[in-house]
mmCIF file of C-alpha atoms in Angstrom:
data_model
loop_
_atom_site.group_PDB
_atom_site.id
_atom_site.type_symbol
_atom_site.label_atom_id
_atom_site.label_comp_id
_atom_site.label_asym_id
_atom_site.label_seq_id
_atom_site.Cartn_x
_atom_site.Cartn_y
_atom_site.Cartn_z
ATOM 1 C CA UNK A 1 6.380 -11.319 9.736
ATOM 2 C CA UNK A 2 8.951 -9.904 7.323
ATOM 3 C CA UNK A 3 8.282 -6.397 6.226
ATOM 4 C CA UNK A 4 9.209 -6.414 2.558
ATOM 5 C CA UNK A 5 7.924 -3.489 0.625
ATOM 6 C CA UNK A 6 9.128 -4.451 -2.767
ATOM 7 C CA UNK A 7 5.767 -5.150 -4.400
ATOM 8 C CA UNK A 8 2.945 -3.718 -2.527
ATOM 9 C CA UNK A 9 -0.413 -4.488 -3.875
ATOM 10 C CA UNK A 10 -3.377 -2.082 -3.098
ATOM 11 C CA UNK A 11 -6.781 -3.545 -3.771
ATOM 12 C CA UNK A 12 -9.253 -2.139 -6.111
ATOM 13 C CA UNK A 13 -12.527 -0.569 -4.626
ATOM 14 C CA UNK A 14 -15.693 -2.608 -4.348
ATOM 15 C CA UNK A 15 -14.547 -5.899 -5.852
ATOM 16 C CA UNK A 16 -16.833 -8.767 -4.591
ATOM 17 C CA UNK A 17 -15.197 -10.808 -1.962
ATOM 18 C CA UNK A 18 -14.807 -14.035 -3.952
ATOM 19 C CA UNK A 19 -13.240 -12.306 -6.816
ATOM 20 C CA UNK A 20 -11.052 -10.281 -4.506
ATOM 21 C CA UNK A 21 -9.790 -13.293 -2.773
ATOM 22 C CA UNK A 22 -8.840 -15.016 -6.058
ATOM 23 C CA UNK A 23 -7.108 -12.055 -7.476
ATOM 24 C CA UNK A 24 -5.124 -11.413 -4.199
ATOM 25 C CA UNK A 25 -4.088 -15.095 -3.875
ATOM 26 C CA UNK A 26 -2.893 -15.134 -7.557
ATOM 27 C CA UNK A 27 -0.944 -11.839 -6.952
ATOM 28 C CA UNK A 28 0.674 -13.326 -3.850
ATOM 29 C CA UNK A 29 1.670 -16.524 -5.725
ATOM 30 C CA UNK A 30 3.254 -14.092 -8.351
ATOM 31 C CA UNK A 31 5.367 -12.542 -5.753
ATOM 32 C CA UNK A 32 3.383 -9.578 -4.086
ATOM 33 C CA UNK A 33 5.023 -8.929 -0.660
ATOM 34 C CA UNK A 34 2.395 -6.976 1.196
ATOM 35 C CA UNK A 35 -1.225 -6.100 0.658
ATOM 36 C CA UNK A 36 -3.352 -3.139 1.475
ATOM 37 C CA UNK A 37 -7.037 -3.467 1.553
ATOM 38 C CA UNK A 38 -8.682 -0.292 0.465
ATOM 39 C CA UNK A 39 -12.605 0.126 0.524
ATOM 40 C CA UNK A 40 -13.275 3.923 0.799
ATOM 41 C CA UNK A 41 -16.929 3.530 -0.263
ATOM 42 C CA UNK A 42 -17.766 0.346 1.626
ATOM 43 C CA UNK A 43 -19.891 0.299 4.781
ATOM 44 C CA UNK A 44 -18.179 -0.803 7.924
ATOM 45 C CA UNK A 45 -19.620 -4.395 7.951
ATOM 46 C CA UNK A 46 -18.785 -5.069 4.380
ATOM 47 C CA UNK A 47 -15.217 -3.818 4.846
ATOM 48 C CA UNK A 48 -14.808 -5.840 8.106
ATOM 49 C CA UNK A 49 -15.965 -9.033 6.368
ATOM 50 C CA UNK A 50 -13.664 -8.443 3.446
ATOM 51 C CA UNK A 51 -10.708 -7.660 5.796
ATOM 52 C CA UNK A 52 -11.346 -10.782 7.886
ATOM 53 C CA UNK A 53 -11.338 -13.062 4.852
ATOM 54 C CA UNK A 54 -8.247 -11.368 3.189
ATOM 55 C CA UNK A 55 -6.417 -11.456 6.620
ATOM 56 C CA UNK A 56 -7.069 -15.253 6.809
ATOM 57 C CA UNK A 57 -5.808 -15.699 3.192
ATOM 58 C CA UNK A 58 -2.693 -13.637 3.812
ATOM 59 C CA UNK A 59 -1.853 -15.245 7.055
ATOM 60 C CA UNK A 60 -1.577 -18.671 5.156
ATOM 61 C CA UNK A 61 1.229 -17.143 3.013
ATOM 62 C CA UNK A 62 2.781 -15.069 5.825
ATOM 63 C CA UNK A 63 2.049 -11.877 3.996
ATOM 64 C CA UNK A 64 1.090 -8.693 6.062
ATOM 65 C CA UNK A 65 -2.305 -7.113 5.618
ATOM 66 C CA UNK A 66 -2.578 -3.293 5.826
ATOM 67 C CA UNK A 67 -5.878 -1.554 6.180
ATOM 68 C CA UNK A 68 -6.537 1.728 4.527
ATOM 69 C CA UNK A 69 -7.826 4.524 6.707
ATOM 70 C CA UNK A 70 -9.950 2.428 8.954
ATOM 71 C CA UNK A 71 -8.111 1.996 12.192
ATOM 72 C CA UNK A 72 -11.031 0.258 13.860
ATOM 73 C CA UNK A 73 -11.255 -2.385 11.196
ATOM 74 C CA UNK A 74 -7.387 -2.921 11.355
ATOM 75 C CA UNK A 75 -7.609 -3.467 14.992
ATOM 76 C CA UNK A 76 -10.765 -5.588 14.833
ATOM 77 C CA UNK A 77 -9.106 -8.073 12.403
ATOM 78 C CA UNK A 78 -5.693 -7.868 13.874
ATOM 79 C CA UNK A 79 -4.181 -6.689 10.706
ATOM 80 C CA UNK A 80 -0.428 -5.967 10.549
ATOM 81 C CA UNK A 81 -1.107 -2.158 10.218
ATOM 82 C CA UNK A 82 -3.021 0.723 8.867
ATOM 83 C CA UNK A 83 -2.235 3.342 6.239
ATOM 84 C CA UNK A 84 -3.287 6.899 6.691
ATOM 85 C CA UNK A 85 -3.514 9.980 4.443
ATOM 86 C CA UNK A 86 -2.887 13.674 5.419
ATOM 87 C CA UNK A 87 -6.689 14.275 5.917
ATOM 88 C CA UNK A 88 -7.049 11.179 8.370
ATOM 89 C CA UNK A 89 -6.566 11.065 11.985
ATOM 90 C CA UNK A 90 -3.200 12.593 12.957
ATOM 91 C CA UNK A 91 -0.406 10.108 13.265
ATOM 92 C CA UNK A 92 0.298 10.945 16.872
ATOM 93 C CA UNK A 93 -3.334 10.070 17.735
ATOM 94 C CA UNK A 94 -3.190 6.844 15.740
ATOM 95 C CA UNK A 95 -0.130 5.686 17.572
ATOM 96 C CA UNK A 96 -2.133 6.116 20.953
ATOM 97 C CA UNK A 97 -4.878 3.827 19.682
ATOM 98 C CA UNK A 98 -3.136 1.040 17.837
ATOM 99 C CA UNK A 99 -1.039 -1.677 19.249
ATOM 100 C CA UNK A 100 2.664 -0.932 19.494
ATOM 101 C CA UNK A 101 3.598 -3.527 17.059
ATOM 102 C CA UNK A 102 1.361 -1.957 14.339
ATOM 103 C CA UNK A 103 2.889 -0.806 10.953
ATOM 104 C CA UNK A 104 1.755 2.669 10.257
ATOM 105 C CA UNK A 105 2.090 3.936 6.769
ATOM 106 C CA UNK A 106 1.613 7.615 5.903
ATOM 107 C CA UNK A 107 0.882 9.147 2.544
ATOM 108 C CA UNK A 108 3.105 12.069 1.636
ATOM 109 C CA UNK A 109 3.268 14.251 -1.278
ATOM 110 C CA UNK A 110 5.785 16.958 -0.138
ATOM 111 C CA UNK A 111 9.248 16.734 1.745
ATOM 112 C CA UNK A 112 7.653 18.479 4.664
ATOM 113 C CA UNK A 113 4.856 15.883 4.964
ATOM 114 C CA UNK A 114 7.506 13.233 4.618
ATOM 115 C CA UNK A 115 9.657 14.623 7.380
ATOM 116 C CA UNK A 116 6.748 15.090 9.697
ATOM 117 C CA UNK A 117 5.515 11.727 9.198
ATOM 118 C CA UNK A 118 9.063 10.238 10.006
ATOM 119 C CA UNK A 119 9.327 12.539 13.051
ATOM 120 C CA UNK A 120 5.953 11.391 14.365
ATOM 121 C CA UNK A 121 6.810 7.713 14.122
ATOM 122 C CA UNK A 122 5.510 6.476 10.805
ATOM 123 C CA UNK A 123 6.904 2.974 9.840
ATOM 124 C CA UNK A 124 6.980 3.848 6.049
ATOM 125 C CA UNK A 125 5.846 6.348 3.604
ATOM 126 C CA UNK A 126 3.523 6.113 0.480
ATOM 127 C CA UNK A 127 4.825 8.789 -1.879
ATOM 128 C CA UNK A 128 2.894 9.855 -4.978
ATOM 129 C CA UNK A 129 1.377 10.253 -7.319
ATOM 130 C CA UNK A 130 4.429 9.358 -9.185
ATOM 131 C CA UNK A 131 2.338 9.042 -12.599
ATOM 132 C CA UNK A 132 -1.096 9.966 -13.609
ATOM 133 C CA UNK A 133 -3.572 7.525 -12.164
ATOM 134 C CA UNK A 134 -7.287 6.721 -12.629
ATOM 135 C CA UNK A 135 -7.729 5.064 -9.363
ATOM 136 C CA UNK A 136 -7.562 8.162 -7.297
ATOM 137 C CA UNK A 137 -9.126 11.212 -8.944
ATOM 138 C CA UNK A 138 -7.896 13.831 -6.490
ATOM 139 C CA UNK A 139 -4.318 12.581 -6.578
ATOM 140 C CA UNK A 140 -1.828 15.278 -7.511
ATOM 141 C CA UNK A 141 1.116 14.488 -9.633
ATOM 142 C CA UNK A 142 4.466 14.619 -7.750
ATOM 143 C CA UNK A 143 6.759 17.341 -9.044
ATOM 144 C CA UNK A 144 9.840 16.192 -10.815
ATOM 145 C CA UNK A 145 12.705 15.229 -8.326
ATOM 146 C CA UNK A 146 10.581 15.183 -5.155
ATOM 147 C CA UNK A 147 10.596 11.444 -4.909
ATOM 148 C CA UNK A 148 14.320 11.324 -4.957
ATOM 149 C CA UNK A 149 14.665 14.297 -2.402
ATOM 150 C CA UNK A 150 12.236 12.340 -0.065
ATOM 151 C CA UNK A 151 14.150 9.106 -0.236
ATOM 152 C CA UNK A 152 17.546 10.860 0.335
ATOM 153 C CA UNK A 153 16.091 12.794 3.345
ATOM 154 C CA UNK A 154 14.108 10.283 5.369
ATOM 155 C CA UNK A 155 15.484 7.006 6.882
ATOM 156 C CA UNK A 156 12.190 5.041 6.870
ATOM 157 C CA UNK A 157 11.297 3.120 3.756
ATOM 158 C CA UNK A 158 9.596 4.966 0.805
ATOM 159 C CA UNK A 159 6.998 3.133 -1.448
ATOM 160 C CA UNK A 160 6.138 4.932 -4.732
ATOM 161 C CA UNK A 161 2.523 4.880 -5.649
ATOM 162 C CA UNK A 162 0.269 6.272 -8.466
ATOM 163 C CA UNK A 163 -0.211 5.099 -11.991
ATOM 164 C CA UNK A 164 2.574 2.567 -11.768
ATOM 165 C CA UNK A 165 2.582 0.092 -14.761
ATOM 166 C CA UNK A 166 4.892 -2.471 -16.220
ATOM 167 C CA UNK A 167 5.734 0.052 -18.930
ATOM 168 C CA UNK A 168 6.952 2.894 -16.520
ATOM 169 C CA UNK A 169 8.296 1.034 -13.436
ATOM 170 C CA UNK A 170 11.793 1.008 -15.013
ATOM 171 C CA UNK A 171 12.089 4.718 -14.518
ATOM 172 C CA UNK A 172 11.766 4.385 -10.760
ATOM 173 C CA UNK A 173 14.988 2.341 -10.500
ATOM 174 C CA UNK A 174 17.887 4.086 -8.572
ATOM 175 C CA UNK A 175 15.339 6.547 -6.858
ATOM 176 C CA UNK A 176 16.019 4.997 -3.456
ATOM 177 C CA UNK A 177 12.558 3.521 -3.048
ATOM 178 C CA UNK A 178 11.903 0.493 -0.944
ATOM 179 C CA UNK A 179 9.357 -0.675 -3.327
ATOM 180 C CA UNK A 180 6.188 0.152 -5.578
ATOM 181 C CA UNK A 181 2.480 0.153 -4.674
ATOM 182 C CA UNK A 182 0.486 -1.186 -7.603
ATOM 183 C CA UNK A 183 -3.355 -1.168 -8.173
ATOM 184 C CA UNK A 184 -4.920 -1.629 -11.579
ATOM 185 C CA UNK A 185 -1.733 -3.101 -13.293
ATOM 186 C CA UNK A 186 -2.160 -6.202 -10.998
ATOM 187 C CA UNK A 187 -5.853 -6.091 -10.001
ATOM 188 C CA UNK A 188 -7.213 -5.688 -13.613
ATOM 189 C CA UNK A 189 -4.512 -7.932 -15.304
ATOM 190 C CA UNK A 190 -5.642 -11.085 -17.151
ATOM 191 C CA UNK A 191 -3.237 -12.954 -14.933
ATOM 192 C CA UNK A 192 -2.452 -11.194 -11.573
ATOM 193 C CA UNK A 193 0.115 -13.788 -10.942
ATOM 194 C CA UNK A 194 2.119 -13.125 -14.145
ATOM 195 C CA UNK A 195 1.724 -9.355 -13.779
ATOM 196 C CA UNK A 196 3.246 -9.548 -10.279
ATOM 197 C CA UNK A 197 6.202 -11.766 -11.610
ATOM 198 C CA UNK A 198 6.665 -9.239 -14.331
ATOM 199 C CA UNK A 199 6.885 -6.402 -11.847
ATOM 200 C CA UNK A 200 9.369 -8.125 -9.673
ATOM 201 C CA UNK A 201 11.612 -9.018 -12.679
ATOM 202 C CA UNK A 202 11.893 -5.357 -13.654
ATOM 203 C CA UNK A 203 12.431 -4.187 -10.097
ATOM 204 C CA UNK A 204 15.317 -6.594 -9.531
ATOM 205 C CA UNK A 205 17.198 -5.705 -12.696
#
């Protein structure tokens, strides 16, 4: 499975499973290259059922599924990987638990966090919040220049996240990122497929 981080869809919280599958499928048809299922407020069984259904859908398009935080669910559904934050289980511990083939993404908001994640074996970094965002209330805005500093320092792929929209994605060109992680701008779009296409057009300019 090709690890293409160009357009990284992060799903919205608590979307009913039928609606979730429709939106994700449309987004993939529009060009989304990787999907992270995020369900911070869902109980384990609900998260598992969603993960299983999304995995089945993504497999049919050969698109990797990343599970946010829940290592147990990622393993249970045989996802491509897991994404962890700074307050989750330490990366070194996660690596002991998951299969060797697992993609492990780590959130980083400082150069030190980015360096540590790379040193400890992260596959890629999610760096942000690059813009103000309503999907994660506790997200701190990245100081100016830190994104570029991180991409110049680490050798693993860096995905920019936080408040990314069609109107501002242009400003992230030439920052050295491998891609952008998008939530609301695709999940809440009238046409997730067209929204994804628009992002890819801007990113490939």
